[in-house]
Every structure is written in structure tokens, then in C-alpha cells.
């Protein structure tokens, strides 16, 4: 997510019109959780947060999407949720998060390719 | 949850000291999602919400717990999250949620017994 305040990832299963996690067939529900878990673990290893927040809300954008966010006691929304809580701080156009290279390095080999193949 | 504003359930895996969903072994991670899914589906059937919100936050209480909440466009926090958003409206001491009997009826046979056996 384009918000410097937190290391914040989002997963969007490529099922147009899908609204709820539990609407997926069981195996795909589990696969999505496995992918959330891989990203949670990588974020935890790389950013050493106080807590990982996982959320499937979708009140504003109903298409199913899962937030995975690394939270710290020093972040500007702690201990509240990040959603609807203050204004995002955008990255510059040519800027990438300082934690991103290490996160990509921490992912299993071909993780992004594999998830992209699982349409 | 003791808050009349929303049909709001919480799942607490009985693993003392467990902090994160992805810290569970894979099979138990999946089991927890299956239980979230059963409750999401039952809440959806019984309360006809506009959206189910699923969240594992734990910034205030770090022990792993999963929120499953039925949201409607008419609820007092829509479209924001429920956490840290306004004051809870408590049930009376002898009151139960009007949706609870139908929810219990909608659960698979022995669902609560089974989940209680899975310590």
C-alpha cells in the first residue's frame, strides 16, 4: 500500500466479483491463508514488528482483498487499526519502501511467480 | 462480543501465549480458517449483512483472537472498521442477541462441541 506509515501488503485473489474469503472453495481458502502466512512471516522477519495485523474488511471496496500490516508501538495509529485512522503518507514517485528489497529476499523462491500462476 | 451495534463473534484458539495466526502449524492454521468460515457463513445466512469483516489484530490484547463481524451500511461505524470506533453498546445482563438462536441453529451439528474438543 502507498503509505509510508506502515509496512503494509495487500493480497487480491484474481477472482473477479469475489466478495468474501469463505466464498472460496476450501482448498483456495487455505491457499490464500498460506500466502498470507508466508507474507506475515517475511514481514515479521524483516521489519521486527510488535504485531502483525491481518484483515479482510472490504466495506469500501467489496472485492475480496486481505491486508497484512506490520505494526509497532511507535506507529502513528497504534494501538488502533490502520483503516480510516489518519491520512496516508505517500511514497515519492521514484521511492520504494526501505524494507522491500529484504522482504523480496525473504520470500520463498518463485513465491511471486507461483502465486501469479495460480489464477 | 458484548456490543449490540453488530453481530460480532470472536474465536480464541486455546494455545496460551500464541500471538500470530501464522505461528500455528499449517494444519491448525487451516482448521482455524475453516472455523472462521463456518461462522462467517452462518452469520451471513442469519443476519444478511452487506459485508463480513474478518480481522486478527491484537494490538491491545496480543493473545491470538480472530474477529468475525457482520456489517451493514446502516451500522454506526460503516464504512469504517469497528475497532476503536465509537463506544460499545452493552447488552443487558439477561439479554442475548436476537440473532443468536438462529446462528446456533445454522451451525453444523456438534460444531461447538467439536471445536471445544480440539485443544
Short mmCIF file of C-alpha atoms in Angstrom, two decimals:
data_model
loop_
_atom_site.label_atom_id
_atom_site.label_comp_id
_atom_site.label_asym_id
_atom_site.label_seq_id
_atom_site.Cartn_x
_atom_site.Cartn_y
_atom_site.Cartn_z
CA UNK A 1 0.00 0.00 0.00
CA UNK A 2 1.16 3.50 -0.78
CA UNK A 3 1.52 4.61 2.83
CA UNK A 4 4.91 5.17 4.43
CA UNK A 5 3.47 4.89 7.92
CA UNK A 6 3.49 1.07 7.93
CA UNK A 7 4.91 -1.88 6.04
CA UNK A 8 1.55 -2.78 4.50
CA UNK A 9 0.84 -5.51 1.96
CA UNK A 10 -2.40 -6.48 0.27
CA UNK A 11 -3.37 -9.75 -1.39
CA UNK A 12 -6.06 -9.74 -4.07
CA UNK A 13 -7.15 -13.17 -5.29
CA UNK A 14 -7.81 -12.92 -9.01
CA UNK A 15 -11.45 -13.97 -8.89
CA UNK A 16 -13.49 -11.07 -10.32
CA UNK A 17 -16.56 -10.39 -8.21
CA UNK A 18 -15.41 -12.47 -5.23
CA UNK A 19 -16.57 -10.77 -2.03
CA UNK A 20 -15.77 -12.99 0.94
CA UNK A 21 -12.92 -15.27 2.00
CA UNK A 22 -15.37 -18.03 2.91
CA UNK A 23 -16.90 -17.93 -0.58
CA UNK A 24 -13.73 -19.53 -1.99
CA UNK A 25 -13.61 -23.32 -2.31
CA UNK A 26 -11.88 -24.82 0.71
CA UNK A 27 -8.56 -25.53 -0.98
CA UNK A 28 -8.29 -21.99 -2.33
CA UNK A 29 -9.28 -20.57 1.06
CA UNK A 30 -6.35 -22.49 2.53
CA UNK A 31 -4.02 -21.41 -0.26
CA UNK A 32 -4.87 -17.77 0.41
CA UNK A 33 -4.13 -18.27 4.11
CA UNK A 34 -0.84 -19.97 3.23
CA UNK A 35 0.11 -16.95 1.13
CA UNK A 36 -0.94 -14.57 3.93
CA UNK A 37 1.23 -16.64 6.27
CA UNK A 38 4.28 -16.52 4.03
CA UNK A 39 3.99 -12.73 3.79
CA UNK A 40 3.30 -12.37 7.52
CA UNK A 41 6.40 -14.38 8.35
CA UNK A 42 8.56 -12.44 5.89
CA UNK A 43 7.27 -9.09 7.21
CA UNK A 44 7.92 -10.27 10.75
CA UNK A 45 11.47 -11.38 9.93
CA UNK A 46 12.35 -8.23 8.02
CA UNK A 47 10.63 -5.47 9.99
CA UNK A 48 10.57 -6.94 13.54
CA UNK A 49 7.12 -5.51 14.33
CA UNK A 50 5.29 -5.70 17.63
CA UNK A 51 2.26 -7.23 15.91
CA UNK A 52 1.06 -8.37 12.54
CA UNK A 53 -2.47 -7.25 11.65
CA UNK A 54 -4.42 -9.35 9.16
CA UNK A 55 -7.76 -8.06 7.94
CA UNK A 56 -10.39 -8.82 5.33
CA UNK A 57 -12.80 -5.88 5.55
CA UNK A 58 -13.95 -4.60 2.17
CA UNK A 59 -16.54 -2.12 3.36
CA UNK A 60 -15.33 0.47 0.86
CA UNK A 61 -14.04 -1.87 -1.88
CA UNK A 62 -16.05 -5.09 -1.69
CA UNK A 63 -13.80 -7.19 -3.99
CA UNK A 64 -12.03 -9.59 -1.63
CA UNK A 65 -8.63 -8.31 -0.52
CA UNK A 66 -6.56 -9.22 2.51
CA UNK A 67 -4.44 -6.68 4.37
CA UNK A 68 -1.21 -7.78 6.06
CA UNK A 69 0.34 -4.99 8.08
CA UNK A 70 3.40 -4.79 10.34
CA UNK A 71 2.54 -2.70 13.39
CA UNK A 72 4.79 -1.17 16.03
CA UNK A 73 4.05 0.62 19.26
CA UNK A 74 5.68 3.68 17.71
CA UNK A 75 3.48 3.83 14.61
CA UNK A 76 1.02 6.75 14.39
CA UNK A 77 -2.13 4.62 14.68
CA UNK A 78 -1.06 2.27 17.49
CA UNK A 79 -2.94 0.62 19.13
CA UNK A 80 -5.86 1.46 16.86
CA UNK A 81 -6.43 -0.10 13.46
CA UNK A 82 -4.84 1.49 10.40
CA UNK A 83 -8.05 1.74 8.40
CA UNK A 84 -9.75 5.12 8.45
CA UNK A 85 -7.21 6.29 11.00
CA UNK A 86 -5.32 9.40 9.90
CA UNK A 87 -4.10 10.28 6.43
CA UNK A 88 -1.77 8.08 4.38
CA UNK A 89 1.77 9.37 3.86
CA UNK A 90 2.52 8.68 0.23
CA UNK A 91 5.83 7.47 -1.14
CA UNK A 92 7.59 9.69 -3.68
CA UNK A 93 7.10 8.63 -7.29
CA UNK A 94 10.52 7.00 -7.58
CA UNK A 95 10.70 5.76 -4.00
CA UNK A 96 10.31 2.21 -2.82
CA UNK A 97 9.87 1.15 0.80
CA UNK A 98 13.25 0.63 2.50
CA UNK A 99 12.07 -2.79 3.75
CA UNK A 100 11.00 -4.06 0.30
CA UNK A 101 14.30 -5.48 -1.01
CA UNK A 102 14.80 -7.52 2.18
CA UNK A 103 11.17 -8.67 2.06
CA UNK A 104 11.53 -9.89 -1.50
CA UNK A 105 14.75 -11.64 -0.49
CA UNK A 106 12.95 -13.32 2.42
CA UNK A 107 10.19 -14.82 0.27
CA UNK A 108 10.44 -18.44 -0.85
CA UNK A 109 12.00 -18.92 -4.29
CA UNK A 110 9.44 -18.24 -7.02
CA UNK A 111 6.76 -17.28 -4.48
CA UNK A 112 5.54 -14.35 -6.54
CA UNK A 113 5.72 -16.33 -9.78
CA UNK A 114 3.84 -19.20 -8.24
CA UNK A 115 1.09 -17.03 -6.84
CA UNK A 116 0.80 -15.27 -10.18
CA UNK A 117 0.35 -18.64 -11.88
CA UNK A 118 -2.49 -19.67 -9.61
CA UNK A 119 -5.32 -17.90 -11.36
CA UNK B 1 -18.69 -9.55 21.79
CA UNK B 2 -20.76 -7.55 24.23
CA UNK B 3 -21.75 -4.85 21.76
CA UNK B 4 -25.29 -4.54 20.42
CA UNK B 5 -24.14 -2.47 17.44
CA UNK B 6 -23.03 -5.50 15.40
CA UNK B 7 -23.36 -9.27 15.28
CA UNK B 8 -19.76 -9.82 16.40
CA UNK B 9 -18.07 -13.13 17.13
CA UNK B 10 -14.56 -13.86 18.31
CA UNK B 11 -12.53 -17.04 18.04
CA UNK B 12 -9.75 -17.68 20.54
CA UNK B 13 -7.58 -20.74 19.83
CA UNK B 14 -6.70 -22.31 23.15
CA UNK B 15 -2.94 -22.02 22.82
CA UNK B 16 -1.71 -19.89 25.73
CA UNK B 17 0.81 -17.31 24.58
CA UNK B 18 0.06 -17.71 20.88
CA UNK B 19 0.38 -14.31 19.19
CA UNK B 20 0.03 -14.71 15.44
CA UNK B 21 -2.11 -16.81 13.09
CA UNK B 22 0.96 -17.79 11.06
CA UNK B 23 2.68 -19.14 14.19
CA UNK B 24 0.26 -22.08 14.24
CA UNK B 25 1.29 -25.29 12.48
CA UNK B 26 -0.19 -25.38 8.98
CA UNK B 27 -2.98 -27.82 9.72
CA UNK B 28 -4.15 -25.81 12.73
CA UNK B 29 -3.94 -22.59 10.73
CA UNK B 30 -6.28 -24.18 8.22
CA UNK B 31 -8.58 -25.50 10.93
CA UNK B 32 -8.91 -22.01 12.38
CA UNK B 33 -9.79 -20.64 8.94
CA UNK B 34 -12.33 -23.42 8.48
CA UNK B 35 -13.95 -22.42 11.78
CA UNK B 36 -13.89 -18.74 10.78
CA UNK B 37 -15.54 -19.76 7.51
CA UNK B 38 -18.30 -21.75 9.20
CA UNK B 39 -19.10 -18.80 11.45
CA UNK B 40 -18.88 -16.32 8.58
CA UNK B 41 -21.32 -18.38 6.54
CA UNK B 42 -23.71 -18.78 9.45
CA UNK B 43 -23.60 -15.05 10.24
CA UNK B 44 -24.18 -14.28 6.59
CA UNK B 45 -27.17 -16.64 6.38
CA UNK B 46 -28.76 -15.42 9.58
CA UNK B 47 -28.10 -11.67 9.56
CA UNK B 48 -27.92 -10.93 5.80
CA UNK B 49 -25.13 -8.37 6.21
CA UNK B 50 -23.63 -6.21 3.48
CA UNK B 51 -20.13 -7.47 4.36
CA UNK B 52 -18.36 -9.82 6.68
CA UNK B 53 -15.25 -8.36 8.33
CA UNK B 54 -12.56 -10.79 9.48
CA UNK B 55 -9.67 -9.43 11.49
CA UNK B 56 -6.70 -10.64 13.50
CA UNK B 57 -5.29 -7.51 15.09
CA UNK B 58 -4.29 -7.96 18.73
CA UNK B 59 -2.64 -4.60 19.28
CA UNK B 60 -4.35 -4.24 22.66
CA UNK B 61 -4.66 -7.93 23.61
CA UNK B 62 -1.81 -9.80 21.91
CA UNK B 63 -3.14 -13.34 22.52
CA UNK B 64 -4.32 -14.50 19.09
CA UNK B 65 -8.02 -13.89 18.55
CA UNK B 66 -9.99 -13.60 15.33
CA UNK B 67 -12.92 -11.22 14.94
CA UNK B 68 -15.82 -12.15 12.65
CA UNK B 69 -18.30 -9.30 12.31
CA UNK B 70 -21.46 -8.83 10.24
CA UNK B 71 -21.51 -5.30 8.89
CA UNK B 72 -24.34 -3.34 7.30
CA UNK B 73 -24.45 0.02 5.59
CA UNK B 74 -26.75 1.13 8.41
CA UNK B 75 -24.42 0.25 11.28
CA UNK B 76 -22.93 3.17 13.23
CA UNK B 77 -19.32 2.56 12.13
CA UNK B 78 -19.91 1.89 8.41
CA UNK B 79 -17.76 2.02 6.30
CA UNK B 80 -15.03 2.32 8.93
CA UNK B 81 -13.74 -0.57 11.00
CA UNK B 82 -15.46 -1.41 14.29
CA UNK B 83 -12.30 -1.34 16.38
CA UNK B 84 -11.68 1.85 18.29
CA UNK B 85 -14.65 3.41 16.56
CA UNK B 86 -17.28 4.72 18.96
CA UNK B 87 -18.40 3.21 22.25
CA UNK B 88 -19.79 -0.32 22.58
CA UNK B 89 -23.48 -0.60 23.40
CA UNK B 90 -23.67 -3.31 26.02
CA UNK B 91 -26.36 -5.97 26.24
CA UNK B 92 -28.46 -6.08 29.39
CA UNK B 93 -27.38 -8.73 31.91
CA UNK B 94 -30.12 -11.16 30.99
CA UNK B 95 -30.25 -10.30 27.31
CA UNK B 96 -28.94 -12.34 24.44
CA UNK B 97 -28.51 -11.14 20.87
CA UNK B 98 -31.73 -11.61 18.88
CA UNK B 99 -29.70 -13.32 16.10
CA UNK B 100 -28.01 -15.84 18.41
CA UNK B 101 -30.62 -18.64 18.45
CA UNK B 102 -30.78 -18.68 14.64
CA UNK B 103 -26.99 -18.60 14.44
CA UNK B 104 -26.66 -21.58 16.76
CA UNK B 105 -29.30 -23.36 14.69
CA UNK B 106 -27.35 -22.60 11.49
CA UNK B 107 -24.09 -24.15 12.74
CA UNK B 108 -23.17 -27.69 11.71
CA UNK B 109 -24.22 -30.37 14.20
CA UNK B 110 -21.74 -30.54 17.10
CA UNK B 111 -19.70 -27.65 15.71
CA UNK B 112 -19.21 -26.06 19.11
CA UNK B 113 -18.52 -29.42 20.76
CA UNK B 114 -16.00 -30.31 18.10
CA UNK B 115 -14.15 -27.04 18.32
CA UNK B 116 -14.11 -27.36 22.10
CA UNK B 117 -12.54 -30.80 21.77
CA UNK B 118 -9.70 -29.56 19.60
CA UNK B 119 -7.41 -28.25 22.27
#
